[in-house]
Coordinates of C-alpha atoms and ligand atoms in Angstrom, one line a residue:
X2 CA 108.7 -86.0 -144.3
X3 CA 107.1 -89.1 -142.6
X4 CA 105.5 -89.0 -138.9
X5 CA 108.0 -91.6 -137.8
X6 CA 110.8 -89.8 -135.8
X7 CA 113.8 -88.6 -137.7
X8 CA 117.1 -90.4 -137.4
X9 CA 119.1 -88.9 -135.1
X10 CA 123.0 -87.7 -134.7
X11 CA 122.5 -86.1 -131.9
X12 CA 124.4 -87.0 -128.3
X13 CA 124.3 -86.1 -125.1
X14 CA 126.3 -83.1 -123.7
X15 CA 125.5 -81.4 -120.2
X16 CA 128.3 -78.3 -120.5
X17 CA 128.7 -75.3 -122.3
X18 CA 130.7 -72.2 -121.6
X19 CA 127.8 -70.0 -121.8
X20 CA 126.0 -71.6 -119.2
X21 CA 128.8 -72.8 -117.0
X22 CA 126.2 -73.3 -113.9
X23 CA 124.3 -75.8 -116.3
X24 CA 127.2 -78.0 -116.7
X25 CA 128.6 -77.0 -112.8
X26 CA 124.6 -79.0 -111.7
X27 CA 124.8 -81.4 -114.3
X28 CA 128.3 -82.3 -113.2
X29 CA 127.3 -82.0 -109.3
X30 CA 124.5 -84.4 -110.7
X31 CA 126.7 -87.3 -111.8
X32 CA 128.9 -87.0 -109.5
X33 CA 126.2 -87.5 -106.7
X34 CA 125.0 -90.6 -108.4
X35 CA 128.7 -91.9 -110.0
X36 CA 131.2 -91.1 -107.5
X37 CA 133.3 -93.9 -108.9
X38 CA 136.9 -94.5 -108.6
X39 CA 137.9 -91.7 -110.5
X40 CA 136.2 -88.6 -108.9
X41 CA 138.8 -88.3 -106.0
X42 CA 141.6 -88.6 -108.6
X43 CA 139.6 -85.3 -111.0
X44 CA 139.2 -83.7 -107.7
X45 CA 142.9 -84.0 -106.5
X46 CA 144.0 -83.2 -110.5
X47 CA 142.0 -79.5 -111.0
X48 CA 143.0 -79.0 -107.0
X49 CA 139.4 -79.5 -105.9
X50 CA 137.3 -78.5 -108.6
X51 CA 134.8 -81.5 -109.7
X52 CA 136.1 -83.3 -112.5
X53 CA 135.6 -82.5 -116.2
X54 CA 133.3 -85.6 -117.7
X55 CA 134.3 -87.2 -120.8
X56 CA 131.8 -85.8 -123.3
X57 CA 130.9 -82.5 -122.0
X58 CA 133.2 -80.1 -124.3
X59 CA 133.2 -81.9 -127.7
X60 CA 129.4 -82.4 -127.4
X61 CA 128.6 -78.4 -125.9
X62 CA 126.7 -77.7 -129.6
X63 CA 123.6 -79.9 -127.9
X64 CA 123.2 -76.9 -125.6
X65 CA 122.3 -74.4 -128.4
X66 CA 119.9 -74.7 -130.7
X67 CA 119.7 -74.9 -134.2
X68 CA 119.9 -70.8 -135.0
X69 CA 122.8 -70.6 -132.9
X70 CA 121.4 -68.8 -129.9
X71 CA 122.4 -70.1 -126.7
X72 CA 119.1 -71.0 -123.5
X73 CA 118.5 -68.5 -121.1
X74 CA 119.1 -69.8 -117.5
X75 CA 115.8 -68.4 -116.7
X76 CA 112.2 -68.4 -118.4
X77 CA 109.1 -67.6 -117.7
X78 CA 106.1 -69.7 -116.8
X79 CA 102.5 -70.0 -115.6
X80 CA 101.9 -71.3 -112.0
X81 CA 98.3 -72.4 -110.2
X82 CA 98.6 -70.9 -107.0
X83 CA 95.6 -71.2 -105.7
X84 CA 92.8 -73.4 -106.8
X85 CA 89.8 -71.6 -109.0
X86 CA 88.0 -71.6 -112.0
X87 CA 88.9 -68.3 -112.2
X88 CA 92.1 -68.6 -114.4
X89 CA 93.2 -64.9 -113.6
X90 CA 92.8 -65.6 -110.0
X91 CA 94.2 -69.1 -110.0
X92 CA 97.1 -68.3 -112.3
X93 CA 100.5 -66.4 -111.7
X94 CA 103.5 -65.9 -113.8
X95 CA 106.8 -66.9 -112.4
X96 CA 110.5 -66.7 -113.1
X97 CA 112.2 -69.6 -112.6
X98 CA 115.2 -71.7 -114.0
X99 CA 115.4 -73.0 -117.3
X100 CA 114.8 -77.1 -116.3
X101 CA 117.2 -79.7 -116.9
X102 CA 116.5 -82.8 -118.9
X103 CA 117.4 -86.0 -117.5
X104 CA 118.9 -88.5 -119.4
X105 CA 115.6 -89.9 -121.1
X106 CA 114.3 -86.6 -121.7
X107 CA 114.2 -83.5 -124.4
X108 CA 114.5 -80.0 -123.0
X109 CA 111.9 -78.5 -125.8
X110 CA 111.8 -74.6 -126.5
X111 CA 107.4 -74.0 -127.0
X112 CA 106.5 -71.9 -130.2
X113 CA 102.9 -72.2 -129.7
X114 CA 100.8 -73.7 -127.1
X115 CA 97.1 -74.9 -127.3
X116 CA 94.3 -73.3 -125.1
X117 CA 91.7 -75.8 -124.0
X118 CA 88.3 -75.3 -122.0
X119 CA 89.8 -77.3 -119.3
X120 CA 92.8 -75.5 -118.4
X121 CA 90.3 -73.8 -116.1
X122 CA 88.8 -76.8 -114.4
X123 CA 92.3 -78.0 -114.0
X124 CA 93.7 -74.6 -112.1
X125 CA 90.3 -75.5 -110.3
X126 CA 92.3 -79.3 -109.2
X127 CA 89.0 -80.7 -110.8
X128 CA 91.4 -83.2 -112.3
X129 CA 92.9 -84.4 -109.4
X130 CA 91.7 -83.3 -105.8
X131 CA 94.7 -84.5 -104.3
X132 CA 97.3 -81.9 -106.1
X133 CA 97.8 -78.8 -104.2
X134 CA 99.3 -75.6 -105.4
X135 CA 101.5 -74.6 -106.6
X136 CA 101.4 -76.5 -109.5
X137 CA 102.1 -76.0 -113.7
X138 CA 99.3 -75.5 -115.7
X139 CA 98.5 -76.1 -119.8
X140 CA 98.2 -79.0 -121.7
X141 CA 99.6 -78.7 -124.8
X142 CA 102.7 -77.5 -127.3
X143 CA 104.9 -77.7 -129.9
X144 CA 108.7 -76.4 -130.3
X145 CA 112.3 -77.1 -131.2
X146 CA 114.2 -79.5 -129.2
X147 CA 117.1 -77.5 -127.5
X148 CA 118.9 -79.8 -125.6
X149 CA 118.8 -83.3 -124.6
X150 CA 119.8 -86.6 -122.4
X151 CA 122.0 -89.1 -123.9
X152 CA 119.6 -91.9 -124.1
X153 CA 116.8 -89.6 -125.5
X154 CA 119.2 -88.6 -128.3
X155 CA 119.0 -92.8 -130.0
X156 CA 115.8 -91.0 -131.7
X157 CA 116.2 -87.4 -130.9
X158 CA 118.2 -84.6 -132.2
X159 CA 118.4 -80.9 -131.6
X160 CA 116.6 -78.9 -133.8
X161 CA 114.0 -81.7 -134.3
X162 CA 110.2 -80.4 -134.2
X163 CA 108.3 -81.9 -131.7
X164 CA 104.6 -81.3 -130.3
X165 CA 103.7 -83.3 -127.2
X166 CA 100.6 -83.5 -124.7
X167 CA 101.2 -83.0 -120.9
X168 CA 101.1 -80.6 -117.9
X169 CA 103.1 -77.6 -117.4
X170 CA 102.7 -76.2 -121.2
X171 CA 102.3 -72.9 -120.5
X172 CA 105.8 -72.5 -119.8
X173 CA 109.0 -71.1 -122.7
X174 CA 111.0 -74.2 -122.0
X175 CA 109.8 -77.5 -120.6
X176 CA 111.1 -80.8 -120.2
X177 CA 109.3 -83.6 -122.4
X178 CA 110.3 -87.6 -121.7
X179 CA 111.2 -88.4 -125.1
X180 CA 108.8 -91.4 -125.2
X181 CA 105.6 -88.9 -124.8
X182 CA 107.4 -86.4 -127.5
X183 CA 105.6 -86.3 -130.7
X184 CA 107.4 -85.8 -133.7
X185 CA 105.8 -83.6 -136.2
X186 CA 107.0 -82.9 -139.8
X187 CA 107.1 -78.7 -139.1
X188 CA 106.4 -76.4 -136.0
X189 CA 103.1 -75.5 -137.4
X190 CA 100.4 -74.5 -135.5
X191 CA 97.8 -76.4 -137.1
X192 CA 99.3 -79.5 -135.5
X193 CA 98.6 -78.5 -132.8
X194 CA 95.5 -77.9 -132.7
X195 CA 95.3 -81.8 -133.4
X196 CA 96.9 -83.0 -130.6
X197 CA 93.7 -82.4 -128.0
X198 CA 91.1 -81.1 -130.3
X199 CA 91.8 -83.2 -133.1
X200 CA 92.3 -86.6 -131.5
X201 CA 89.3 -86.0 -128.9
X202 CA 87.1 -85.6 -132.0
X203 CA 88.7 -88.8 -133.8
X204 CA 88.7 -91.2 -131.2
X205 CA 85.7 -91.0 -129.7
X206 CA 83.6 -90.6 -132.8
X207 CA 85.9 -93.7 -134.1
X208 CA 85.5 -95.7 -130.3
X209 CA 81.6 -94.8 -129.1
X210 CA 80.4 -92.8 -132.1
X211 CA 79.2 -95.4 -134.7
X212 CA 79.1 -93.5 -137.7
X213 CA 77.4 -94.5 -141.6
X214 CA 76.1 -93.5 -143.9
X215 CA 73.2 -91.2 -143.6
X216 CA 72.8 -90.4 -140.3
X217 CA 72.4 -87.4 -139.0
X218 CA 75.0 -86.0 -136.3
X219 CA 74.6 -83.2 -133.7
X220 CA 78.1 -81.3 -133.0
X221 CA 77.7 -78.9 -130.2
X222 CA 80.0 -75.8 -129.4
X223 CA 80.9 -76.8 -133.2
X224 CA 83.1 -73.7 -134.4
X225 CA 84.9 -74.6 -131.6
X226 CA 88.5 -76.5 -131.4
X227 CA 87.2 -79.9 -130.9
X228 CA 83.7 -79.3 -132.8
X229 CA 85.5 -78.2 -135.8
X230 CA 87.5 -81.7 -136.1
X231 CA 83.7 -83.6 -135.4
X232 CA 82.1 -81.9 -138.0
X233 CA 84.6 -82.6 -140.8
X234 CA 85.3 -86.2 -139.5
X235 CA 81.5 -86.7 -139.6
X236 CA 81.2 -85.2 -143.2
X237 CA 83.7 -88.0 -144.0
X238 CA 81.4 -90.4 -142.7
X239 CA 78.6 -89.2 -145.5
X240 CA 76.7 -88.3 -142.5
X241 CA 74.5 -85.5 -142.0
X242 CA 75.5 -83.0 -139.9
X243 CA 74.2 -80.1 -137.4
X244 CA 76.1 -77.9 -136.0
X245 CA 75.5 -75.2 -133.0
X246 CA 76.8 -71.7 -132.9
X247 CA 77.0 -68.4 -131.8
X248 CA 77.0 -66.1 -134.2
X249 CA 76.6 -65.8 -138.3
X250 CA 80.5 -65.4 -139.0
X251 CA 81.0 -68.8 -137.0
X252 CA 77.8 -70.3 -138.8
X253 CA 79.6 -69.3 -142.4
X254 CA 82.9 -70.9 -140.9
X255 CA 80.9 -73.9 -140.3
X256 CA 79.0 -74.0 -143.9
X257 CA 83.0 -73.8 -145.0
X258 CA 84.1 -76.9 -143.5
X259 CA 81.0 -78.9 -144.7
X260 CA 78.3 -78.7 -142.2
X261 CA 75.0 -79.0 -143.7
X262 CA 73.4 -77.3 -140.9
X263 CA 75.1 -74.6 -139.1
X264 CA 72.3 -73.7 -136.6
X265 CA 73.4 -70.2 -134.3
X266 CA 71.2 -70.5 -130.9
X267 CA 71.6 -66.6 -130.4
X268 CA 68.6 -66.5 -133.4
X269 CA 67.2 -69.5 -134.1
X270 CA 65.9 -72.1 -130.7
X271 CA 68.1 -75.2 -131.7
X272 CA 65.0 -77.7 -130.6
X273 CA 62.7 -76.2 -132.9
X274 CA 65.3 -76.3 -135.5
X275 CA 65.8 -79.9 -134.6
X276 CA 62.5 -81.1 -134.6
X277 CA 61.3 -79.5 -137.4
X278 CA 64.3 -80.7 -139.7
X279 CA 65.6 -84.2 -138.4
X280 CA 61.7 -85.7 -137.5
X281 CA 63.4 -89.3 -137.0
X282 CA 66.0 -87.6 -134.0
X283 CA 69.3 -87.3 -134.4
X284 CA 71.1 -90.5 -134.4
X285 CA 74.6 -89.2 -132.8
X286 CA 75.5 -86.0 -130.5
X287 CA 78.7 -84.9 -130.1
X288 CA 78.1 -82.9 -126.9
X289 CA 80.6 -80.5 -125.3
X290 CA 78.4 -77.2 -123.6
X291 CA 76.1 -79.6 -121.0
X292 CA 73.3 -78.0 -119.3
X293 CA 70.1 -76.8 -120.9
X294 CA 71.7 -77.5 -124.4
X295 CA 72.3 -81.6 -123.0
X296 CA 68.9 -81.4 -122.3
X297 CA 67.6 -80.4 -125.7
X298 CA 69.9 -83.0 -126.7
X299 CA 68.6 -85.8 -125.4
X300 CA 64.8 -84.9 -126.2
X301 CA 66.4 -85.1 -129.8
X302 CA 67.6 -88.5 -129.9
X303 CA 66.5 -91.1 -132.4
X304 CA 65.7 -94.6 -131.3
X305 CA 68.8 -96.2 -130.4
X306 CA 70.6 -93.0 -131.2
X307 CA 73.7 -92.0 -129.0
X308 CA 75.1 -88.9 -127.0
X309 CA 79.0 -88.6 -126.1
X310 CA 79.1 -86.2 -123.3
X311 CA 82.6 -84.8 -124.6
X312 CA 82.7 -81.8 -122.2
X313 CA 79.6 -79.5 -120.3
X314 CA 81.4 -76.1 -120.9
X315 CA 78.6 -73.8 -119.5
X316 CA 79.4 -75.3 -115.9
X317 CA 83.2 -74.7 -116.3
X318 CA 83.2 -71.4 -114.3
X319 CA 80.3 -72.1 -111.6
X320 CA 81.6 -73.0 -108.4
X321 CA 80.9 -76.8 -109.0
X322 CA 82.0 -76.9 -112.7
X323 CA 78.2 -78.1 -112.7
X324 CA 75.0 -76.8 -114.5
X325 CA 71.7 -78.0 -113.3
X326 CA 70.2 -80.8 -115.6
X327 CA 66.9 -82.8 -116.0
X328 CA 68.5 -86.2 -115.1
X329 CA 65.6 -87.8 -113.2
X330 CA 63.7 -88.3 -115.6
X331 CA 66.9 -89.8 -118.0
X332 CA 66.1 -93.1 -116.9
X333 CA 63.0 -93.0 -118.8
X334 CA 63.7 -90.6 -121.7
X335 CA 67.1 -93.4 -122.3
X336 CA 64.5 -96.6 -122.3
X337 CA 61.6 -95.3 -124.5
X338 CA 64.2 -94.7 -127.2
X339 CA 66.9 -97.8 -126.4
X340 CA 69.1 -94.6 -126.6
X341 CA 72.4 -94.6 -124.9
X342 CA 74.9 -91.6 -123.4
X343 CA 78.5 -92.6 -122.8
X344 CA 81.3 -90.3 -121.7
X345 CA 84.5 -90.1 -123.2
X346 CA 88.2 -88.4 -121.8
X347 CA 90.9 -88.5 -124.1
X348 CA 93.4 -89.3 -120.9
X349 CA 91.9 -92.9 -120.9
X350 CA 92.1 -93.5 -124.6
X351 CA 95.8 -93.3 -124.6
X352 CA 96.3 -96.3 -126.1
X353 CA 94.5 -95.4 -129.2
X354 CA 96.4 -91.9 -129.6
X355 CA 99.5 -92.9 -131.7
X356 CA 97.8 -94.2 -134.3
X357 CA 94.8 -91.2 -134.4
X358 CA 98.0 -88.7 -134.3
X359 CA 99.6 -90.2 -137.2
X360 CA 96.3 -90.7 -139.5
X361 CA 95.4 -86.4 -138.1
X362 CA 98.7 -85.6 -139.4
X363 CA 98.6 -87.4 -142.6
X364 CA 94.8 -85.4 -143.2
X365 CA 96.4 -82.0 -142.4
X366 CA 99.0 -82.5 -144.8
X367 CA 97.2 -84.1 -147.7
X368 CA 94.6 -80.9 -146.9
X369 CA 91.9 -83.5 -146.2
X370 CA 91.4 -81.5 -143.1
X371 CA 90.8 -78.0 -142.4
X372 CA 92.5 -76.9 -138.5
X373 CA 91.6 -73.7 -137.7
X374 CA 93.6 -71.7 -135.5
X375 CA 92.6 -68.2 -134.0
X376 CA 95.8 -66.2 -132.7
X377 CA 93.1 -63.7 -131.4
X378 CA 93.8 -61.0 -134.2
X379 CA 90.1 -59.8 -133.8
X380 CA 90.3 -60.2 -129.9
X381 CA 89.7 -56.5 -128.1
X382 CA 94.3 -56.4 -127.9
X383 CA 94.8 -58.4 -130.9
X384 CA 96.9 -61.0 -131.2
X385 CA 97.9 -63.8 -128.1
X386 CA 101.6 -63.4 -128.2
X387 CA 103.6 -64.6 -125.3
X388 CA 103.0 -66.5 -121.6
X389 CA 101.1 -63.2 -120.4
X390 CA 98.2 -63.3 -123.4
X391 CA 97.4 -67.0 -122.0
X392 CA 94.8 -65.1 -119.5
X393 CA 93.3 -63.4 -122.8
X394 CA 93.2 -66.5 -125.0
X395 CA 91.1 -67.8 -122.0
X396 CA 88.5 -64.9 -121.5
X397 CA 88.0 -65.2 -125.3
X398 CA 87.4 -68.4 -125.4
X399 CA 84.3 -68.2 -122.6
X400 CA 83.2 -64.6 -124.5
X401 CA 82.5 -67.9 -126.9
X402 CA 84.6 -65.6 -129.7
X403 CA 87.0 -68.1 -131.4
X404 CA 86.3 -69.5 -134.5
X405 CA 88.6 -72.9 -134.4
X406 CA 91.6 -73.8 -132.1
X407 CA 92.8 -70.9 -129.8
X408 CA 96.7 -70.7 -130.3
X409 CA 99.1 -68.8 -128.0
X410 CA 102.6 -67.9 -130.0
X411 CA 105.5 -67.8 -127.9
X412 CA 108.1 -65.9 -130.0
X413 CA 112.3 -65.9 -128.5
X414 CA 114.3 -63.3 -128.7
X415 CA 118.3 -64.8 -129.5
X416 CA 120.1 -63.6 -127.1
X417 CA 123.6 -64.6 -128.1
X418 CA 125.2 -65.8 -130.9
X419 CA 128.7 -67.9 -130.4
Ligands
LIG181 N1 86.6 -85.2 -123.1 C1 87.7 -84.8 -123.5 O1 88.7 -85.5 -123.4 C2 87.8 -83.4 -124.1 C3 89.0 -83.0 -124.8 C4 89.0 -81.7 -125.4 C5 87.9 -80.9 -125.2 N2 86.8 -81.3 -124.5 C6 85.6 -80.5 -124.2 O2 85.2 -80.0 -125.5 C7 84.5 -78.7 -125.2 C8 85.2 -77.7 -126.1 O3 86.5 -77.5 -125.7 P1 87.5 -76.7 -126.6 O4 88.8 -76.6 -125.8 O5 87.6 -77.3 -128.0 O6 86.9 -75.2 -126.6 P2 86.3 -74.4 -127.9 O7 85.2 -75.2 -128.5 O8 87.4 -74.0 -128.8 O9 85.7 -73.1 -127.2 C9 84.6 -73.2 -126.5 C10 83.3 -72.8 -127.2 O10 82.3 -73.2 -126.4 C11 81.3 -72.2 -126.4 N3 81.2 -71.6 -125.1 C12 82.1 -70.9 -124.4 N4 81.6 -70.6 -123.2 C13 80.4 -71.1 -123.1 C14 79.4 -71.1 -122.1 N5 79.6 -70.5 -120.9 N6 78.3 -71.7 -122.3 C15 78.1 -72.3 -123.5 N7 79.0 -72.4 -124.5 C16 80.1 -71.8 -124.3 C17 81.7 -71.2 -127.4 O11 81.2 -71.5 -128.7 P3 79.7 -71.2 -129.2 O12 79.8 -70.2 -130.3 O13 79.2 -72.5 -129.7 O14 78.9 -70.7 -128.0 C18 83.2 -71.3 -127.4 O15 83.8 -70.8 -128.6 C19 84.6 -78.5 -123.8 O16 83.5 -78.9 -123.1 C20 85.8 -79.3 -123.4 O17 85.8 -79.6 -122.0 C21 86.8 -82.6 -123.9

């Protein structure tokens, strides 16, 4: 199946009898914004009831979904109550309505959604000061359409897989503008370990990173769910590549997906490593953990080689999100080498991240790419199943355990069949 979106039959319908207080708001909706000539007429008709729109009944299918089960009126859903980098303290889990989608929109059921380092500096408001709690948290997901507006349904249809990047992901239903949906061939989870990880890695090693043939590449944090994508990416570059590590199991991982270097920092000092076997410097870093480990970075550099400060992980859960660095003297170390440093945030290469989806997608498919996903099956209560595992899949991921892109699965029980 192609990337493009799948032609849709789908319309519109905001009534069903098995959620008759859906179609009572969607109807108190329309009437509130279409009084019209008619509504006094449908109110004097059913003696004072509101009147029974057009399309509701012979469209009431678009309020199941595709295996016949009708939507909950309520779900569950993760909430930042209080701003913290501690995700457990920050983080509560709430019952609250099943959302409506508006007419532009998708009303998506999540199968899996994507754990990220950030989804703690973001119940910290690092991303925006001025939001105050409460507020939804997680980034990331992929699920079944379930319902949807009129207009969304020109390209949309129930049933239709879609993945999609935005707040409030940590959440069994959410509501997805059907412009920012993402149509993907399956609901696999590999996908979605592309939509952050993957395209992260691929822009900004396409955009800043400069890669040819022969040079050598530093990936830090690199069995990780961004590093994984920039040391395969950089493989396809013919460069050489190093990767950092934690332990032997993530160093084999790495040997698997073509590094030439896997280099774990619990045995062997990665400056030592890097001096002794890359004497020119490294020409490109591809740094994500910040601290003492951009440091050793930066003494690494080759002349005119380049650092993309990707992320600075070992801050993440200090009160500052900071770790102390050497940057006084960067300056200097930057100009004896002509070497640069630039940052790079997915959120402002937005532009780019159609066309680095598509090409992702394509890779996966065609098994030109490997995306790792870790369900936590090795994690202390095996494997993250459902909203309440999120706080799990998080301590895991700064235990530095996952191998790959940590997935939460989000399984539904059918509650009713018509
Ligand atoms: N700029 C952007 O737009 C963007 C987008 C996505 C991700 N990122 C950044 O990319 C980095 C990786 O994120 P991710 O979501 O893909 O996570 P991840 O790499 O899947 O997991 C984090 C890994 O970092 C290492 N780690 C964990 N805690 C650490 C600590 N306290 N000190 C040092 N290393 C630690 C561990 O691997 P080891 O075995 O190597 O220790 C761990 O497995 C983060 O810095 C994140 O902010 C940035």
């Amino acid at each position: 199946m192609s990337w493009t979106a799948r032609a849709s039959g789908g319309l519109a319908s905001w009534a069903t009898p098995r959620r008759p207080w859906l179609a009572w708001r969607r109807r108190q909706q329309q009437q509130q914004l279409r009084p019209g000539p008619l509504a006094s007429l449908g109110r004097l008709c059913l003696g004072g009831a509101w009147p029974r729109p057009i399309v509701d009944m012979s469209y009431s299918r678009h309020f199941l979904d595709f295996q016949g089960s009708s939507i909950p009126t309520s779900m569950k859903k993760l909430v930042a109550t209080k701003l913290s980098s501690n995700f457990r303290e920050a983080v509560t889990l709430r019952h609250v309505p099943v959302p409506l989608p508006g007419d532009h929109d998708l009303l998506v059921r999540n199968r899996f959604v994507g754990i990220n380092a950030s989804d703690i500096n973001f119940s910290a408001g690092r991303y925006d000061t001025s939001v105050k709690p409460p507020f939804d948290v997680g980034f990331e997901g992929m699920g079944e359409v379930v319902a949807l507006g009129l207009s969304a349904s020109a390209k949309y249809t129930v049933g239709q897989p879609v993945s999609y990047f935005r707040p409030g992901a940590f959440a069994e239903y959410i509501v997805v503008p059907a412009k920012e949906a993402i149509p993907i061939p399956t609901v696999k989870p590999e996908f979605l370990s592309l939509l952050v990880s993957g395209a992260t890695a691929y822009i900004s090693l396409k955009e800043l990173g400069e890669l040819s043939e022969g040079k050598t590449v530093l990936v830090t944090a690199a069995a990780g769910g961004t590093g994984q994508f920039a040391v395969q990416l950089a493989k396809k570059a013919k460069c050489h590549v190093l990767g950092t590590c934690s332990s032997d199991e993530k160093s084999g991982f790495l040997k698997s997906i073509g590094c030439d270097r896997p280099i774990n920092y619990k045995i062997e000092h990665v400056a030592d490593v890097l001096k002794k076997e890359c004497p020119k410097g490294v020409d490109v870093v591809y740094e994500s953990v910040g601290g003492k480990m951009f440091d050793l970075a930066i003494n690494s550099l080759a002349t005119k080689g380049r650092l993309i400060i990707i992320g600075f992980i070992s801050g993440y859960q200090t009160p500052t999100g900071l770790q102390p660095s050497n940057v006084e003297i960067l300056p200097a170390k930057l100009l004896r080498k002509s070497a640069s440093i630039r940052g790079f945030f997915l959120l402002h290469y937005i532009s780019e991240y159609q066309a680095a989806m598509k090409h992702l997608v394509e890779m996966c498919e065609n098994k030109e790419l490997t995306c790792e996903v870790d369900f936590g099956d090795m994690s202390p209560e095996g494997k993250f199943t459902g909203l309440e595992s999120v706080f799990r899949a998080i301590d895991y991921m700064y235990m530095g355990k996952n191998i790959g892109k940590i997935v939460v699965e989000l399984p539904h029980s059918v509650n009713s069949k018509l």
